[in-house]
Coordinates of N, CA, C and O in Angstrom, one line a residue:
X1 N 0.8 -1.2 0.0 CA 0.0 0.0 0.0 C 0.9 1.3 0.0 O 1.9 1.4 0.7
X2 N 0.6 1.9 -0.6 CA 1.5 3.5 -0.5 C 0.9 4.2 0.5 O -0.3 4.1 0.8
X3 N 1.9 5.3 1.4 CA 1.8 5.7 2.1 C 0.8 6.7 1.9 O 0.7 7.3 0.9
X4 N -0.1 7.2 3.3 CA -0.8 7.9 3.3 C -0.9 9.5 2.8 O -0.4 10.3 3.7
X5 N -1.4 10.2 1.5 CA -1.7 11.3 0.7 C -0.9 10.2 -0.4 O -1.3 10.5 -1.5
X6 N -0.4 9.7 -0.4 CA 0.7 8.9 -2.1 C -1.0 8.0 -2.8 O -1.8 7.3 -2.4
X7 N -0.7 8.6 -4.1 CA -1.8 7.5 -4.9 C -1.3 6.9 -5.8 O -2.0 6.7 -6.8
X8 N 0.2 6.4 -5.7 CA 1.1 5.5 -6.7 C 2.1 4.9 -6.1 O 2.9 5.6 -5.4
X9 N 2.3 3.8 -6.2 CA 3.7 2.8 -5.8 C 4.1 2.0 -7.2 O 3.2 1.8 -8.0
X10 N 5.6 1.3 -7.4 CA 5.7 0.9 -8.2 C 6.9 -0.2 -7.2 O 7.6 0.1 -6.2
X11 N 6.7 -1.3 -7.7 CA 7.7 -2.4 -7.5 C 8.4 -3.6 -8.6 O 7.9 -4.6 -9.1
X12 N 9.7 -3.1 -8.7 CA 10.5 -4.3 -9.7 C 11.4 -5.4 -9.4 O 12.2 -5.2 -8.4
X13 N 11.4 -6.2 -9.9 CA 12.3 -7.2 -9.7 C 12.7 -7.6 -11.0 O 12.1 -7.6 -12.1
X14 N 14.6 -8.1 -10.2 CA 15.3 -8.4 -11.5 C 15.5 -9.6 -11.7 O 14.8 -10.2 -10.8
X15 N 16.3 -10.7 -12.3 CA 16.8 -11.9 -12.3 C 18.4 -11.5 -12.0 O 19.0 -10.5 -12.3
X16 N 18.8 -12.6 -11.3 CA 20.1 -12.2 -10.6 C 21.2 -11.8 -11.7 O 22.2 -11.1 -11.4
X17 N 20.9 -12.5 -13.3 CA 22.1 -12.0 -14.3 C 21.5 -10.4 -14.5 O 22.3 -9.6 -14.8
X18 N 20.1 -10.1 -14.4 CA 20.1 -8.9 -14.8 C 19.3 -8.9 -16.3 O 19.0 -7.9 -16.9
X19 N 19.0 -10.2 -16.6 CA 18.5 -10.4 -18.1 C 17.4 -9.9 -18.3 O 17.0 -9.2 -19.2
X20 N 16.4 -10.4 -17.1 CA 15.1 -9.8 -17.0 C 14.5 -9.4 -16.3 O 15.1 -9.4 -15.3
X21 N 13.2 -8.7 -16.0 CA 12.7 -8.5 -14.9 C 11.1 -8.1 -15.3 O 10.4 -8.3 -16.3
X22 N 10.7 -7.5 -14.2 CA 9.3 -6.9 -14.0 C 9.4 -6.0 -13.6 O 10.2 -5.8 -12.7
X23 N 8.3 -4.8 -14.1 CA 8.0 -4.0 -13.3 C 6.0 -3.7 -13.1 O 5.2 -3.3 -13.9
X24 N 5.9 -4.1 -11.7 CA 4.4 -3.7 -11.4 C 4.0 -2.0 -10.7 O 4.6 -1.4 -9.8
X25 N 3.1 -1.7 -11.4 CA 3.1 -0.1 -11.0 C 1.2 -0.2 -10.9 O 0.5 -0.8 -11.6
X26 N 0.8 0.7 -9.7 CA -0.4 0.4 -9.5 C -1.2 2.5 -8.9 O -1.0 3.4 -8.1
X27 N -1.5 2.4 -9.3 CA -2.6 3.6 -9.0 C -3.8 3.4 -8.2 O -4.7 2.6 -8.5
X28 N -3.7 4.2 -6.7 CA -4.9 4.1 -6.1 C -5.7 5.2 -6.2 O -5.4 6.0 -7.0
X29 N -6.7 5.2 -5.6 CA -8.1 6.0 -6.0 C -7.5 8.1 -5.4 O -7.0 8.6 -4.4
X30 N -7.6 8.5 -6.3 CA -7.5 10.0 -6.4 C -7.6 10.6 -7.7 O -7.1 10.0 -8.7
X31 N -8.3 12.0 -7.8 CA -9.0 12.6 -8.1 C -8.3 12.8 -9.5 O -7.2 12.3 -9.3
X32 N -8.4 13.1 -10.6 CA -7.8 13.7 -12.2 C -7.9 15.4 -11.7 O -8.8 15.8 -11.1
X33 N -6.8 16.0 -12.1 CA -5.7 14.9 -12.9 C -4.1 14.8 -11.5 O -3.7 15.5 -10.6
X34 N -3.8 13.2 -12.1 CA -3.3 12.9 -10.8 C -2.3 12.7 -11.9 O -2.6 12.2 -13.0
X35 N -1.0 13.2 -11.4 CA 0.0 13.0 -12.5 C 1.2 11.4 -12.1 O 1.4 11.2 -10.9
X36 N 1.6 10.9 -12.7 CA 2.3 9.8 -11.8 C 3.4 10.4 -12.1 O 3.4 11.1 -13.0
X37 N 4.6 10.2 -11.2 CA 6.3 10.5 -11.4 C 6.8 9.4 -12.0 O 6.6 8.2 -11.9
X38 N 7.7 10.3 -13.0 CA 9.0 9.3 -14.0 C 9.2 8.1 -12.7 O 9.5 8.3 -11.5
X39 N 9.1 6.8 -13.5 CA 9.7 5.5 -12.7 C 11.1 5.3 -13.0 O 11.2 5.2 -14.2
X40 N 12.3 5.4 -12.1 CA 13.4 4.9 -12.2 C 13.8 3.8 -11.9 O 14.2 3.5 -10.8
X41 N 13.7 3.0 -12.9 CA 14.4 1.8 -12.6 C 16.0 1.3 -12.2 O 17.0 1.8 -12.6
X42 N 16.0 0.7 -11.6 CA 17.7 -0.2 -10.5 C 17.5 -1.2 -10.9 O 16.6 -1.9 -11.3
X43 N 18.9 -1.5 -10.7 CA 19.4 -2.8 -10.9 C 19.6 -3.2 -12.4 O 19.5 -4.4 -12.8
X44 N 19.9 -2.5 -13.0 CA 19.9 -2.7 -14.9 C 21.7 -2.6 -14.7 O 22.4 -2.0 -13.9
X45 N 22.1 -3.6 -15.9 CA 23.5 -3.0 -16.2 C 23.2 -1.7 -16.9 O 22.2 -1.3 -17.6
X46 N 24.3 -1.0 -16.7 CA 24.7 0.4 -17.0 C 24.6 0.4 -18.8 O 23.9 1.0 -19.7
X47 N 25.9 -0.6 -19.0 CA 25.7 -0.6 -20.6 C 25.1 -1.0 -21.5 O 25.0 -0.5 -22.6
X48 N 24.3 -2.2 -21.0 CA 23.6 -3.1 -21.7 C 22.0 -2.1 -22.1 O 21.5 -1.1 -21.5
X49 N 21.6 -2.9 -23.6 CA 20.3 -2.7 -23.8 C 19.1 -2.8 -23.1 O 19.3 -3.5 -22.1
X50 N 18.1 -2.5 -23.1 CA 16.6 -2.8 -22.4 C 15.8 -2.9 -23.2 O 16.3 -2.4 -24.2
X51 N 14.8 -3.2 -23.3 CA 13.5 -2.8 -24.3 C 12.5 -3.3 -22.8 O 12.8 -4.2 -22.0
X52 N 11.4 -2.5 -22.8 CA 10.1 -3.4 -21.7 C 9.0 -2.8 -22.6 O 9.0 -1.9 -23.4
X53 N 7.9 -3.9 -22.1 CA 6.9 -3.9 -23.1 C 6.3 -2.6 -22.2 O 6.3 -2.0 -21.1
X54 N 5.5 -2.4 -23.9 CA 4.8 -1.0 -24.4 C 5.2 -0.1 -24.2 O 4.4 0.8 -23.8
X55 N 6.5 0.3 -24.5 CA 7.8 1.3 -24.8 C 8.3 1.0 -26.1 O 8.8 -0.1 -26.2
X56 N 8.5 1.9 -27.2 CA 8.6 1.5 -28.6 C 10.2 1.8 -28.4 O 11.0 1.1 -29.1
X57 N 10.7 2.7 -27.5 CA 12.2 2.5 -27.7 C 13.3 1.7 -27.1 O 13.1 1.8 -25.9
X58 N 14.5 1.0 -27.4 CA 15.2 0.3 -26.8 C 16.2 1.5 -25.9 O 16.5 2.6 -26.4
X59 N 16.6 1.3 -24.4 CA 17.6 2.3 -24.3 C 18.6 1.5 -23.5 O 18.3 0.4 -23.3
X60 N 19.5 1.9 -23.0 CA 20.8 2.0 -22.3 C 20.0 1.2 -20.9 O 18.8 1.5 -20.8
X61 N 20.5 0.4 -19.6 CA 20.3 0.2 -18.8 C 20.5 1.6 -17.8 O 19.8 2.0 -16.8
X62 N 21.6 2.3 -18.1 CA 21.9 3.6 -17.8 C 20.6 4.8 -17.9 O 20.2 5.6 -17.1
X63 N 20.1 4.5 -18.8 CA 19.2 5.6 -19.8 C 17.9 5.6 -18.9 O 17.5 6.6 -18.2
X64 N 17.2 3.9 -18.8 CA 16.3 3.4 -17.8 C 16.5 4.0 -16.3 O 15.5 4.5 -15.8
X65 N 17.3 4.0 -15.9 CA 17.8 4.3 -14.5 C 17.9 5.6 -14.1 O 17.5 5.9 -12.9
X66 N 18.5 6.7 -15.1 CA 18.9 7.8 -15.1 C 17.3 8.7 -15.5 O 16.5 9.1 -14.6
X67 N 17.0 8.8 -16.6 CA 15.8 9.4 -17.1 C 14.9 8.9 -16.7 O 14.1 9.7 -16.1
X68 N 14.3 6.9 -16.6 CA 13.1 6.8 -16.4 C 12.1 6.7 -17.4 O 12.3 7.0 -18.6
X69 N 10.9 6.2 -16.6 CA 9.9 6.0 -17.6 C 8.8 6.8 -16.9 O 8.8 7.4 -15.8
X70 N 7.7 6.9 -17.9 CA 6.2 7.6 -17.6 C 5.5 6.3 -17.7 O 6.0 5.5 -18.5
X71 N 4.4 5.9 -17.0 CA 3.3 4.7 -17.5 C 2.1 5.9 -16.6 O 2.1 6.4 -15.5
X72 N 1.2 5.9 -17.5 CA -0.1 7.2 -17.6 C -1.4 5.6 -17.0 O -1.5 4.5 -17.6
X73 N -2.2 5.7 -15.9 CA -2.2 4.9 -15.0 C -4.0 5.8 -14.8 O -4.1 6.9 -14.1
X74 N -5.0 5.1 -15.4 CA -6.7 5.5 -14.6 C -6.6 5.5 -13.6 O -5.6 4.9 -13.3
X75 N -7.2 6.0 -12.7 CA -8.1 5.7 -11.5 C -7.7 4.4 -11.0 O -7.7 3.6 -12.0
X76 N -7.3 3.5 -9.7 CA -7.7 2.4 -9.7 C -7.3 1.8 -10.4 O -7.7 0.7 -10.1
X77 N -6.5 1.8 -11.7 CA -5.5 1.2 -12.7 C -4.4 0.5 -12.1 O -3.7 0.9 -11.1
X78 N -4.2 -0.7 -12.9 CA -2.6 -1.4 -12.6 C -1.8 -1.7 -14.4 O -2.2 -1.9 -15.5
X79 N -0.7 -1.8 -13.7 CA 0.0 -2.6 -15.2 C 1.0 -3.6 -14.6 O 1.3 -3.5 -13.4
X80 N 1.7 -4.5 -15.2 CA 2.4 -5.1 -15.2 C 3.7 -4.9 -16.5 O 3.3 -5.1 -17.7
X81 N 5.0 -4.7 -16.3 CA 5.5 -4.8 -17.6 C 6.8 -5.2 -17.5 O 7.6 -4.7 -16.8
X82 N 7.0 -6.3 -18.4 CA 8.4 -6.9 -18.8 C 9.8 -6.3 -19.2 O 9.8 -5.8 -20.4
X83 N 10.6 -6.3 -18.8 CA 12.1 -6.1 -18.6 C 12.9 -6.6 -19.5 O 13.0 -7.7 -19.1
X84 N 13.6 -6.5 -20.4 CA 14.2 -7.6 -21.1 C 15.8 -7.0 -21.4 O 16.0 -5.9 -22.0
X85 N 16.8 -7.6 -21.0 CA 18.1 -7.3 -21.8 C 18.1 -7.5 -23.1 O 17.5 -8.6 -23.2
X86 N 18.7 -7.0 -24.9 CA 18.4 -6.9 -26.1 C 19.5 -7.5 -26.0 O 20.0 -7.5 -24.8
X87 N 20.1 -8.3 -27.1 CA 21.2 -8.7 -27.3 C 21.8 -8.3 -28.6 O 22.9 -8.6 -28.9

């Protein structure tokens, strides 16, 4: 549960080479427009590629970590989304 006034939490896990992972991100009940914060992902190699699903671009494990991602999240909305090292 996210802490009280927070209406978003995000949690990832990696596999111990780093090859893959998840990331679950969940939105609780608050009002529009509720903006969610860039997700920074950890634990990525630095140099290696990434691609995660429903992101059209491949970036840097660096890139993921540093800049982050947006996932735009309804009301009461969840997602789940895949991790992948490119080779």
């Amino acid at each position: 549960m996210p802490a009280q006034g927070n209406f978003f939490t995000a949690m990832q896990y990696m596999s111990k080479d780093k090859a893959v992972g998840v990331l679950f991100a969940f939105r609780t009940h608050a009002p529009d427009p509720a903006r969610i914060p860039s997700i920074h992902l950890r634990g990525l190699e630095p140099g290696a590629r990434y691609a995660i699903d429903g992101f059209p671009e491949v970036r840097s494990g660096q890139g993921w970590m540093s800049v982050g991602l947006r996932i735009e999240l309804n009301d009461l909305q969840s997602t789940v989304r895949r991790i992948r090292r490119q080779r």
